[in-house]
XYZ file of C-alpha atoms in Angstrom:
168
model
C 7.115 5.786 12.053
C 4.309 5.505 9.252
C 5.621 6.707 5.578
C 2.766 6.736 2.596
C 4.504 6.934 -0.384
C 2.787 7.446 -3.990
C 2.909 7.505 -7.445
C 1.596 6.597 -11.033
C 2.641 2.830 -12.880
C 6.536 2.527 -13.321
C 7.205 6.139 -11.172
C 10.158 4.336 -8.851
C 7.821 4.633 -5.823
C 8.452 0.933 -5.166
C 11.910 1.101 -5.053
C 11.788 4.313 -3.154
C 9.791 2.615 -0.564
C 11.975 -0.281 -0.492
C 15.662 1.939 -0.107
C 13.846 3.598 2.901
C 13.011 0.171 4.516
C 16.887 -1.238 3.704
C 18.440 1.838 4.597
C 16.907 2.064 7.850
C 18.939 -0.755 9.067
C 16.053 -2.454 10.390
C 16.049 -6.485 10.412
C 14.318 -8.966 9.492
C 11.558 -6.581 6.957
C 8.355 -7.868 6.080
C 6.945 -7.358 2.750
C 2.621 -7.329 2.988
C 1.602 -7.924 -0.639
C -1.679 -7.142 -1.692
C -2.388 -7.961 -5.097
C -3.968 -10.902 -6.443
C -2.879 -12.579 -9.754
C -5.533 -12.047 -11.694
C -4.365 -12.975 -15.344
C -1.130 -12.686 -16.971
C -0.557 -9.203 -16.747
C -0.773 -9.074 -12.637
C 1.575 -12.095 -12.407
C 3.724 -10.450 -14.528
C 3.638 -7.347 -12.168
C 4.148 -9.507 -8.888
C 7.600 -11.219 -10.780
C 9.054 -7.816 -11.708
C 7.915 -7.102 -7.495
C 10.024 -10.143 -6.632
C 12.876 -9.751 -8.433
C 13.152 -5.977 -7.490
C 12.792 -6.769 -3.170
C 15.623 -10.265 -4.358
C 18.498 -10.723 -1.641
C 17.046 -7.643 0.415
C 15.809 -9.989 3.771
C 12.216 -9.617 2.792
C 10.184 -12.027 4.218
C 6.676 -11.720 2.125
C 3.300 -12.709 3.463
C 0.444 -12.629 0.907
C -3.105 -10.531 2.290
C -5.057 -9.634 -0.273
C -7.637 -7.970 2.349
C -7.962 -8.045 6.428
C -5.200 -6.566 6.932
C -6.594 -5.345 10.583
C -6.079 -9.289 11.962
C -2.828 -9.471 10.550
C -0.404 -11.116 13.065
C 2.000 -8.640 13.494
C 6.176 -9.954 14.580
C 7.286 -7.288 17.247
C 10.077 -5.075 16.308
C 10.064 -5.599 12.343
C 10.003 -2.887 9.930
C 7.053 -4.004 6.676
C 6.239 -2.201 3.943
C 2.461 -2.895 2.376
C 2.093 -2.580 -1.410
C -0.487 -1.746 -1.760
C -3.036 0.572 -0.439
C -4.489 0.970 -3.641
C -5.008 -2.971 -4.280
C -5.808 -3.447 -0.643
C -8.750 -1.307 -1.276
C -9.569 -2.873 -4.254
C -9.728 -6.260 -3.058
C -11.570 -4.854 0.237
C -14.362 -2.686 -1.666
C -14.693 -5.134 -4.699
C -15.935 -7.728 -2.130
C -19.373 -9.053 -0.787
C -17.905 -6.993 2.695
C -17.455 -3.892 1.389
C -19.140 -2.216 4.200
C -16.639 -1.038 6.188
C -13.246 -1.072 3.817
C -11.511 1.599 4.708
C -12.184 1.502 8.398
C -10.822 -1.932 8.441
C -7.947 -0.650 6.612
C -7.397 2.185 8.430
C -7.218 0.113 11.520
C -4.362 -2.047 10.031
C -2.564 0.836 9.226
C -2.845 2.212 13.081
C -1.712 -1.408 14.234
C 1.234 -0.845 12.120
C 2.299 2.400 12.940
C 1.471 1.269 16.421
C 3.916 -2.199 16.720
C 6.269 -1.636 13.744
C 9.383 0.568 14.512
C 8.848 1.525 10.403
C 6.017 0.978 8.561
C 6.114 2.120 4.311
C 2.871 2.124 2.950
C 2.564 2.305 -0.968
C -0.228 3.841 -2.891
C -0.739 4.392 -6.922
C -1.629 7.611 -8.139
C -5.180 6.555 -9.799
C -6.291 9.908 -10.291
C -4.956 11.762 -13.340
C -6.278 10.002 -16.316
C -9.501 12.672 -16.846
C -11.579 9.380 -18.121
C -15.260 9.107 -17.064
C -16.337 6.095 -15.392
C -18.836 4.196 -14.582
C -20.934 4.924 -10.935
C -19.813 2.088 -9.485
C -15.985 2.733 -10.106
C -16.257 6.389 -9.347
C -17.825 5.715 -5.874
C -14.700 3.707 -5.374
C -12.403 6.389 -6.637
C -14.058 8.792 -4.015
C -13.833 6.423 -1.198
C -9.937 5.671 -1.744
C -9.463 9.188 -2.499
C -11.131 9.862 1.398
C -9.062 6.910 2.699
C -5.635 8.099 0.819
C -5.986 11.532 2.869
C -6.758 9.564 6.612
C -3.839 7.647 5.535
C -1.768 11.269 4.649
C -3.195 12.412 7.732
C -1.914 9.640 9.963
C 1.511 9.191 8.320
C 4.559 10.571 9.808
C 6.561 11.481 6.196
C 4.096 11.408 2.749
C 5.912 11.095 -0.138
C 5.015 11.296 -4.105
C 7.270 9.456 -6.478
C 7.679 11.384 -10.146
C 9.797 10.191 -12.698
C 12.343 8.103 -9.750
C 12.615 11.425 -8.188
C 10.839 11.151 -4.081
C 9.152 14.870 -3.547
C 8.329 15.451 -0.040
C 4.676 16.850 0.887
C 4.888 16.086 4.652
């Protein structure tokens, strides 16, 4: 089973994803983090990350991008956070060509080996701000790979205000 779940900066959707990875009784969870600590702020971000997943049998494996060669363990639920920085790291790169098919595939490997795989996304759309070409070709393209992702998932959630609404 493949769950996307989203929301904006501090909605809960992190925890949210992580209660539906503990309560499914699955062992052994792997945690695929994404971001990379750029500055102060992001390692800030990655602590509060740490703390919050503490003492729940996470085992975390750092992939910032190529997610589609990751080695997989058989029969282990993982949740990915997140899409968002995953295609960040992916598209920001000398190999953008490509991104979010190589993503894409990942995400069918997972749904494919993994008995539960929660994928996380942040909501980057709602801030009305013009941007530069560059960044708005970006927003386009994840915007085309959140709704591949949507399409492939099992159960899409959106997180608002700690409260999980169900779209699929």
């Amino acid at each position: 089973m493949l769950l996307y779940i989203a929301g904006g900066a501090g909605s809960g959707k992190s925890a949210f994803a992580e209660s539906q990875i503990v309560q499914s009784g699955l062992p052994a969870p792997l945690y695929i983090a994404t971001m990379e600590p750029f500055g102060p702020e992001a390692e800030v971000r990655i602590a509060r990350h740490r703390a919050l997943r503490a003492g729940k049998g996470f085992t975390t494996v750092e992939r910032p991008r190529s997610l589609e060669t990751l080695p997989l363990p058989p029969n282990r639920p993982v949740l990915l956070e997140d899409l968002t920085n995953l295609f960040a790291n992916e598209w920001f790169s000398p190999a953008r060509e490509g991104a979010a098919d190589r993503i894409l595939t990942g995400l069918r490997r997972l749904k494919a080996r993994t008995p539960l795989s929660v994928i996380v996304g942040n909501d980057l759309f709602s801030d009305g701000m013009d941007y530069p070409p560059d960044t708005l070709a970006y927003l386009q393209a994840l915007a085309a790979l959140i709704q591949e992702t949507a399409a492939l998932s099992d159960q899409v959630y959106e997180v608002v205000c700690g409260i999980p609404l169900r779209h699929k």
